[in-house]
Amino acid sequence: MDHPQIGGHERAIALPADVTDRASIDAMVAQVLATWSRIDILVNNAGITQDARLAKLAEHQFDRVIEVNLKGVYQCTGGVAGDARATGRGGHQCLVGGGALRQFRADQLCRDQGGGHRDDQDLGPGTGPKGIRSLAVCPGFVQTPILESIPAPVLEKMVAKVPLGRLGRPEEIANVYAFLASDEASYMNGAVIEVSGGIMM
């Protein structure tokens, strides 16, 4: 099947899905395959934050963060990798991690997709022979709606820890994904790429 195009350009479609619900993910994958017949790239970037000291963190908040940020990576990767393995079509998979986590106090819970790094390392050897490259992007503090709930004084302290002295822009993270998905990165597999303005230094 040729890729659907509008005015000579690739067409984009938006499909809502719940990353914690495998049936929802399977329906999304099925729709993408029905439209383009294959999946080339998966970016696991769904995430939430529940900032609180451990003593004040409700169990349901903890469970929700793990369900979205960690289980969501497992669910989406499984939904796409299963099809790629079955058909032998190959492709790319890019996993996103939570690089900002290490800069918070130990008794706080922030957005954490760091478990995706482990998934990435496990997938690299197992899916490589099928032509699927697994990579992890580890962003720092990025200007997205997820930061809007953070009080200004706290956000200022976060920015002060970044050697470049500012928040990242979404397009700066997207540009890294674009490179990893390109042929120029065709020999990269199982790597963790930090895009944090140097906060991990």
XYZ file of C-alpha atoms in Angstrom:
201
model
C 0.000 0.000 0.000
C 1.330 3.454 -0.852
C 1.499 5.928 1.998
C -1.559 8.231 2.011
C -0.566 11.702 0.901
C -2.154 15.130 0.729
C -0.695 17.637 -1.691
C 2.400 15.503 -2.180
C 3.167 15.354 1.547
C 2.824 12.487 3.992
C -0.500 12.552 5.820
C -0.663 12.511 9.605
C -3.523 11.052 11.592
C -4.243 11.523 15.306
C -5.483 8.464 17.173
C -6.396 8.682 20.866
C -5.199 5.800 23.014
C -4.755 4.892 26.660
C -1.202 3.608 27.138
C -2.288 1.663 30.231
C -4.933 -0.280 28.293
C -3.598 -2.963 25.951
C -6.888 -3.203 24.062
C -6.715 0.536 23.350
C -3.135 0.210 22.149
C -3.945 -2.773 19.946
C -6.790 -0.805 18.344
C -4.433 2.107 17.641
C -1.802 -0.207 16.141
C -4.437 -1.884 13.986
C -5.588 1.485 12.649
C -2.034 2.547 11.813
C -1.399 -0.741 10.012
C -4.675 -0.409 8.126
C -3.604 3.056 6.979
C 0.082 2.509 6.167
C 0.511 -1.299 6.359
C 3.613 -0.967 8.568
C 5.042 0.822 11.586
C 8.527 2.258 11.231
C 8.978 4.197 14.457
C 7.583 4.058 17.974
C 8.292 6.893 20.409
C 7.176 6.165 23.960
C 6.738 9.663 25.361
C 3.527 9.494 27.393
C 4.198 10.586 30.951
C 2.682 12.181 34.025
C 4.091 13.647 37.228
C 2.889 13.444 40.812
C 5.389 15.581 42.737
C 5.226 14.893 46.454
C 7.391 13.832 49.351
C 7.102 10.118 49.987
C 5.327 10.660 53.309
C 2.591 12.670 51.567
C 2.349 10.592 48.418
C -0.898 8.660 48.167
C -0.679 5.072 46.997
C -3.026 5.737 44.086
C -0.700 8.537 42.907
C 2.302 6.224 42.975
C 0.370 3.506 41.151
C -0.780 5.926 38.462
C 2.751 7.161 37.728
C 4.055 3.592 37.404
C 1.061 2.584 35.313
C 1.508 5.398 32.793
C 5.255 6.023 32.770
C 6.560 2.488 33.090
C 3.794 0.060 32.198
C 2.850 2.314 29.282
C 6.296 1.754 27.747
C 5.894 -2.000 28.167
C 2.384 -2.008 26.708
C 3.133 0.137 23.652
C 6.424 -1.561 22.865
C 4.811 -4.975 23.155
C 1.944 -3.936 20.905
C 4.262 -2.755 18.147
C 7.186 -5.169 18.548
C 4.853 -8.148 18.385
C 3.649 -7.130 14.938
C 7.166 -6.422 13.706
C 8.438 -9.802 14.897
C 5.490 -11.661 13.395
C 5.757 -10.041 9.990
C 9.532 -9.631 9.848
C 9.104 -6.097 8.526
C 11.554 -4.569 10.980
C 11.631 -0.860 11.673
C 12.793 1.388 14.485
C 11.709 1.765 18.077
C 12.756 4.720 20.196
C 12.123 4.563 23.929
C 12.003 7.717 26.041
C 13.360 7.886 29.588
C 13.207 10.388 32.458
C 16.632 11.972 32.817
C 15.426 14.679 35.204
C 14.646 12.083 37.861
C 18.197 11.900 39.223
C 18.250 15.606 40.032
C 15.332 15.430 42.501
C 15.444 14.624 46.203
C 15.381 10.926 46.983
C 12.076 11.246 48.878
C 10.225 12.826 45.983
C 8.380 11.141 43.188
C 8.565 12.923 39.860
C 7.947 11.874 36.310
C 9.843 8.632 35.876
C 10.216 6.670 32.702
C 13.680 5.536 33.692
C 12.503 1.935 33.688
C 12.343 2.273 29.934
C 16.138 2.246 29.900
C 16.089 -1.336 31.141
C 13.501 -2.232 28.522
C 15.711 -0.634 25.901
C 18.720 -2.716 26.885
C 16.639 -5.888 26.869
C 15.094 -5.148 23.476
C 18.324 -4.213 21.705
C 19.811 -7.727 21.411
C 16.458 -9.512 21.110
C 14.956 -7.445 18.300
C 18.153 -6.471 16.450
C 18.118 -9.554 14.180
C 14.616 -8.507 13.081
C 15.901 -5.120 12.002
C 14.403 -3.294 14.973
C 16.702 -0.807 16.695
C 15.875 0.105 20.286
C 17.159 3.403 21.647
C 16.422 5.499 24.724
C 16.262 9.287 24.744
C 16.782 10.810 28.190
C 15.449 14.400 28.251
C 15.911 16.895 31.048
C 13.505 19.701 31.946
C 11.500 20.557 28.817
C 8.936 23.314 28.239
C 5.781 21.213 28.140
C 2.410 21.447 29.945
C 3.676 18.926 32.503
C 5.739 21.729 34.090
C 2.790 24.088 34.466
C 1.805 22.550 37.805
C 5.231 23.250 39.318
C 5.412 26.442 41.440
C 7.549 29.200 39.918
C 10.155 29.219 42.736
C 10.640 25.463 42.363
C 10.908 25.737 38.590
C 13.518 28.473 38.944
C 15.619 26.197 41.134
C 15.295 23.420 38.555
C 16.464 25.697 35.757
C 19.372 26.912 37.908
C 20.707 23.356 37.974
C 20.913 23.184 34.179
C 24.404 24.174 32.933
C 22.880 25.782 29.828
C 20.692 27.909 32.111
C 17.328 27.249 30.487
C 14.588 24.720 29.847
C 14.728 22.569 26.761
C 12.342 23.090 23.853
C 10.152 20.237 22.556
C 11.625 20.586 19.066
C 15.109 20.026 20.478
C 14.013 16.621 21.734
C 12.110 15.893 18.523
C 15.205 16.655 16.439
C 17.103 13.934 18.282
C 14.337 11.445 17.552
C 14.356 12.478 13.902
C 18.079 11.721 13.718
C 17.737 8.367 15.506
C 14.959 7.335 13.138
C 17.011 8.243 10.073
C 19.429 6.138 8.065
C 22.272 8.248 9.465
C 21.785 6.448 12.807
C 21.311 2.999 11.277
C 24.116 1.400 13.316
C 22.915 2.709 16.686
C 21.175 0.171 18.900
C 20.704 -0.176 22.654
C 22.059 3.320 23.380
C 20.824 5.913 25.890
C 21.076 9.478 24.568
C 20.899 12.346 27.049
C 19.290 15.619 25.887
C 19.229 17.602 29.109
C 21.332 20.720 28.702
C 24.044 18.971 30.720
C 22.057 18.426 33.906
C 23.509 14.937 34.253
C 27.095 16.213 34.226
